[in-house]
Coordinates of C-alpha atoms in Angstrom, one line a residue:
M131 CA 80.7 124.7 86.9
K132 CA 78.3 127.3 85.3
I133 CA 76.5 126.4 82.1
G134 CA 75.1 129.2 80.0
I135 CA 71.8 128.2 78.4
L136 CA 71.3 129.9 75.1
Q137 CA 67.5 129.8 74.7
T138 CA 66.5 129.8 71.1
G139 CA 62.9 129.0 71.4
I140 CA 59.9 129.6 73.7
V141 CA 57.5 126.9 74.7
P142 CA 53.9 127.9 74.1
E143 CA 52.3 129.3 77.3
N144 CA 49.7 126.5 77.5
L145 CA 52.4 123.9 77.5
A146 CA 54.9 125.8 79.6
D147 CA 52.4 126.0 82.5
A148 CA 52.6 122.2 82.8
H149 CA 56.1 121.5 81.6
G150 CA 58.2 124.6 82.0
Q151 CA 60.4 126.4 79.5
Y152 CA 63.4 124.8 77.8
P153 CA 65.9 125.9 80.4
H154 CA 63.8 124.3 83.1
M155 CA 63.8 121.1 81.1
F156 CA 67.5 121.1 80.8
G157 CA 67.9 121.8 84.5
Q158 CA 65.8 118.7 85.3
F159 CA 67.6 116.7 82.6
L160 CA 71.0 117.4 84.1
A161 CA 69.9 117.5 87.7
G162 CA 72.4 115.9 90.1
H163 CA 75.5 116.7 88.2
G164 CA 76.4 119.8 90.1
F165 CA 75.9 122.5 87.5
E166 CA 74.6 126.0 88.0
Y167 CA 72.9 127.8 85.1
E168 CA 72.5 131.2 83.6
V169 CA 69.8 131.7 80.9
F170 CA 70.1 134.0 78.0
S171 CA 67.0 134.3 75.8
V172 CA 68.8 134.8 72.5
V173 CA 65.6 134.3 70.7
E174 CA 64.6 137.7 72.3
E175 CA 68.0 139.1 71.4
V176 CA 69.4 138.8 75.0
F177 CA 73.0 137.7 74.6
P178 CA 75.9 137.2 77.0
V179 CA 78.4 140.0 77.1
S180 CA 81.2 137.5 76.4
V181 CA 81.8 133.9 75.5
N182 CA 83.8 133.7 78.7
D183 CA 80.8 134.6 80.9
C184 CA 80.1 130.9 81.6
D185 CA 82.3 127.7 81.7
G186 CA 80.3 126.1 78.9
W187 CA 77.3 126.7 76.6
L188 CA 74.2 124.7 75.8
I189 CA 72.0 125.7 72.9
T190 CA 68.4 124.7 73.0
G191 CA 65.8 123.6 70.5
S192 CA 63.5 126.0 68.7
K193 CA 60.5 126.1 66.4
H194 CA 62.5 128.4 64.1
A195 CA 64.8 127.2 61.3
A196 CA 68.5 127.9 61.3
Y197 CA 68.3 129.4 57.8
E198 CA 65.4 131.8 58.5
D199 CA 65.9 135.5 58.5
H200 CA 65.8 136.5 62.1
A201 CA 67.9 139.3 63.7
W202 CA 69.2 137.1 66.5
I203 CA 70.6 134.3 64.2
P204 CA 73.7 136.0 62.8
P205 CA 75.0 137.2 66.2
L206 CA 74.3 133.7 67.6
E207 CA 76.4 132.2 64.8
D208 CA 79.2 134.7 65.6
F209 CA 79.0 133.7 69.2
I210 CA 79.2 130.0 68.3
R211 CA 82.3 130.6 66.1
E212 CA 84.0 132.6 68.8
A213 CA 83.3 130.1 71.6
Y214 CA 84.5 127.3 69.4
A215 CA 87.7 129.1 68.4
K216 CA 88.4 129.7 72.1
G217 CA 87.8 126.1 73.0
I218 CA 84.9 126.8 75.4
P219 CA 82.8 123.6 75.6
M220 CA 79.5 123.8 73.8
C221 CA 76.6 121.4 73.2
G222 CA 73.7 121.9 70.8
I223 CA 70.4 120.1 70.9
C224 CA 68.0 119.9 67.9
F225 CA 68.0 123.5 66.6
G226 CA 71.2 123.9 68.6
H227 CA 72.7 121.0 66.6
Q228 CA 71.6 122.6 63.4
I229 CA 72.7 126.2 64.1
M230 CA 76.1 125.0 65.3
A231 CA 76.6 123.1 62.1
Q232 CA 75.5 126.1 60.0
A233 CA 77.8 128.5 61.9
L234 CA 80.8 126.1 61.5
G235 CA 80.5 125.5 57.8
G236 CA 77.7 123.0 57.3
T237 CA 74.4 123.2 55.6
V238 CA 70.9 122.9 57.1
E239 CA 67.8 122.4 54.9
W240 CA 64.2 121.5 55.1
F241 CA 64.0 117.7 54.7
G242 CA 61.3 116.6 52.2
G243 CA 61.0 113.2 53.7
E244 CA 59.4 112.1 57.0
W245 CA 59.4 114.0 60.2
G246 CA 61.6 112.9 63.0
V247 CA 59.0 112.7 65.8
G248 CA 58.3 110.6 68.8
N249 CA 60.8 107.9 70.0
R250 CA 63.3 107.1 67.3
E251 CA 66.1 104.7 67.1
Y252 CA 69.7 105.9 66.5
T253 CA 72.9 104.1 65.7
H254 CA 76.3 105.0 67.2
N255 CA 79.7 104.7 65.7
D256 CA 80.4 101.5 67.7
G257 CA 77.2 99.9 66.3
S258 CA 75.2 100.3 69.5
K259 CA 71.7 101.6 69.4
S260 CA 69.8 104.1 71.4
T261 CA 66.2 105.5 71.5
L262 CA 65.5 109.2 72.0
L263 CA 62.6 111.5 71.5
A264 CA 62.7 113.7 68.4
M265 CA 60.7 116.6 66.9
H266 CA 62.1 118.0 63.7
Q267 CA 61.9 118.2 59.9
D268 CA 65.0 120.3 59.2
Q269 CA 68.3 118.4 59.0
V270 CA 72.0 119.0 58.6
I271 CA 72.4 118.0 55.0
E272 CA 76.2 118.7 54.8
R273 CA 78.3 118.4 57.9
P274 CA 80.9 121.0 58.9
P275 CA 84.6 120.2 57.9
E276 CA 85.6 119.7 61.6
A277 CA 82.6 117.6 62.6
K278 CA 82.7 113.8 62.9
V279 CA 79.4 112.0 62.6
T280 CA 78.8 110.1 65.8
I281 CA 75.1 109.2 65.5
T282 CA 72.9 108.3 62.5
A283 CA 69.4 107.2 61.9
D284 CA 67.5 105.7 59.0
Y285 CA 65.8 109.0 58.3
C286 CA 68.7 111.3 59.4
K287 CA 72.3 110.6 58.5
N288 CA 73.8 113.5 60.5
A289 CA 72.0 112.9 63.8
G290 CA 75.0 113.6 66.0
F291 CA 78.4 115.3 65.8
A292 CA 81.7 115.5 67.7
Y293 CA 83.9 118.4 66.6
S294 CA 87.6 118.6 66.7
G295 CA 87.2 121.4 69.1
K296 CA 85.3 121.1 72.4
A297 CA 81.9 120.8 70.9
I298 CA 79.2 118.2 70.5
S299 CA 75.7 118.2 69.2
I300 CA 72.7 115.9 68.7
Q301 CA 69.5 116.2 66.6
A302 CA 67.2 114.4 69.1
H303 CA 65.7 115.9 72.3
P304 CA 67.0 113.9 75.3
E305 CA 65.7 116.6 77.6
F306 CA 62.1 116.1 76.5
T307 CA 59.8 114.0 78.6
A308 CA 57.1 111.7 77.2
P309 CA 54.3 113.8 78.7
F310 CA 55.7 117.0 77.1
M311 CA 56.2 115.2 73.8
K312 CA 52.6 113.9 73.9
D313 CA 51.2 117.4 74.5
L314 CA 53.5 118.9 71.9
I315 CA 52.5 116.4 69.2
N316 CA 48.8 117.0 70.0
E317 CA 49.5 120.8 69.7
R318 CA 51.0 120.3 66.3
I319 CA 49.0 117.4 64.8
G320 CA 47.6 118.1 61.4
T321 CA 48.9 121.7 61.3
V322 CA 52.7 121.4 61.7
V323 CA 53.2 117.6 61.8
P324 CA 51.2 115.5 59.2
E325 CA 48.4 113.7 61.0
E326 CA 49.5 110.2 60.0
Q327 CA 53.0 110.7 61.2
A328 CA 51.8 112.4 64.4
L329 CA 49.5 109.5 65.3
A330 CA 52.2 107.0 64.6
A331 CA 54.6 108.9 66.9
L332 CA 52.1 109.0 69.7
T333 CA 52.1 105.2 69.8
T334 CA 55.9 105.2 70.5
L335 CA 55.7 107.3 73.7
D336 CA 55.2 104.4 76.1
Q337 CA 58.6 103.0 75.1
D338 CA 61.6 103.4 77.4
N339 CA 64.4 105.5 76.0
D340 CA 68.0 106.4 76.7
A341 CA 67.7 110.0 77.8
S342 CA 69.3 109.3 81.2
K343 CA 72.4 107.8 79.5
F344 CA 72.7 111.0 77.4
A345 CA 72.4 113.1 80.5
V346 CA 75.5 111.4 81.9
Q347 CA 77.3 111.7 78.6
I348 CA 76.6 115.4 78.3
A349 CA 77.5 116.1 81.9
E350 CA 80.8 114.2 81.5
F351 CA 81.5 116.1 78.3
F352 CA 81.2 119.5 80.1
K353 CA 83.2 118.3 83.1
A354 CA 86.0 116.8 81.0
A355 CA 86.2 119.8 78.7

């Protein structure tokens, strides 16, 4: 099964040297599940010819906001709507979660409260809990009509969606590793992420999290779809 990775952000060069770009992280995250990948740097306006070019689509995180005025965002939203209408499986992570929601009728805004950063706890519909790494301040404020909330958090009510079509998304970053998150926080401390919140997040990075469980869930989603 070939998964098309729609790359919507670029890891800074100094961090990419140690940790790789986002597609590399997803390749490591989903290793062992038998997927092959093709990468399209949509942030640089490199798009697939057709939504049928791959068997499924994965939309990465980004430093950009879904509501910003970038030339690549409207065609990405068109692509999402077409893939969704045709029932091609699609999964969005962080920015991917937000741009899918925006494209399919939801609303994304800058959240005036705390950042979601470091290991955070999430609650699932069945009441179970999970811990995942996060790095975001924007949130989906209003869910799309066809989205069912599957994951919530105390700071983020719309942390995961399952759509009536073949689409899922989550706000957290299960593909991130703790070493990358540590370097990313240190890169952004006091300039992007408020110092107090960044320092608190750094203390959470030694905790175990549930990324491996989400890798299985996402892989099973693609294979089932």
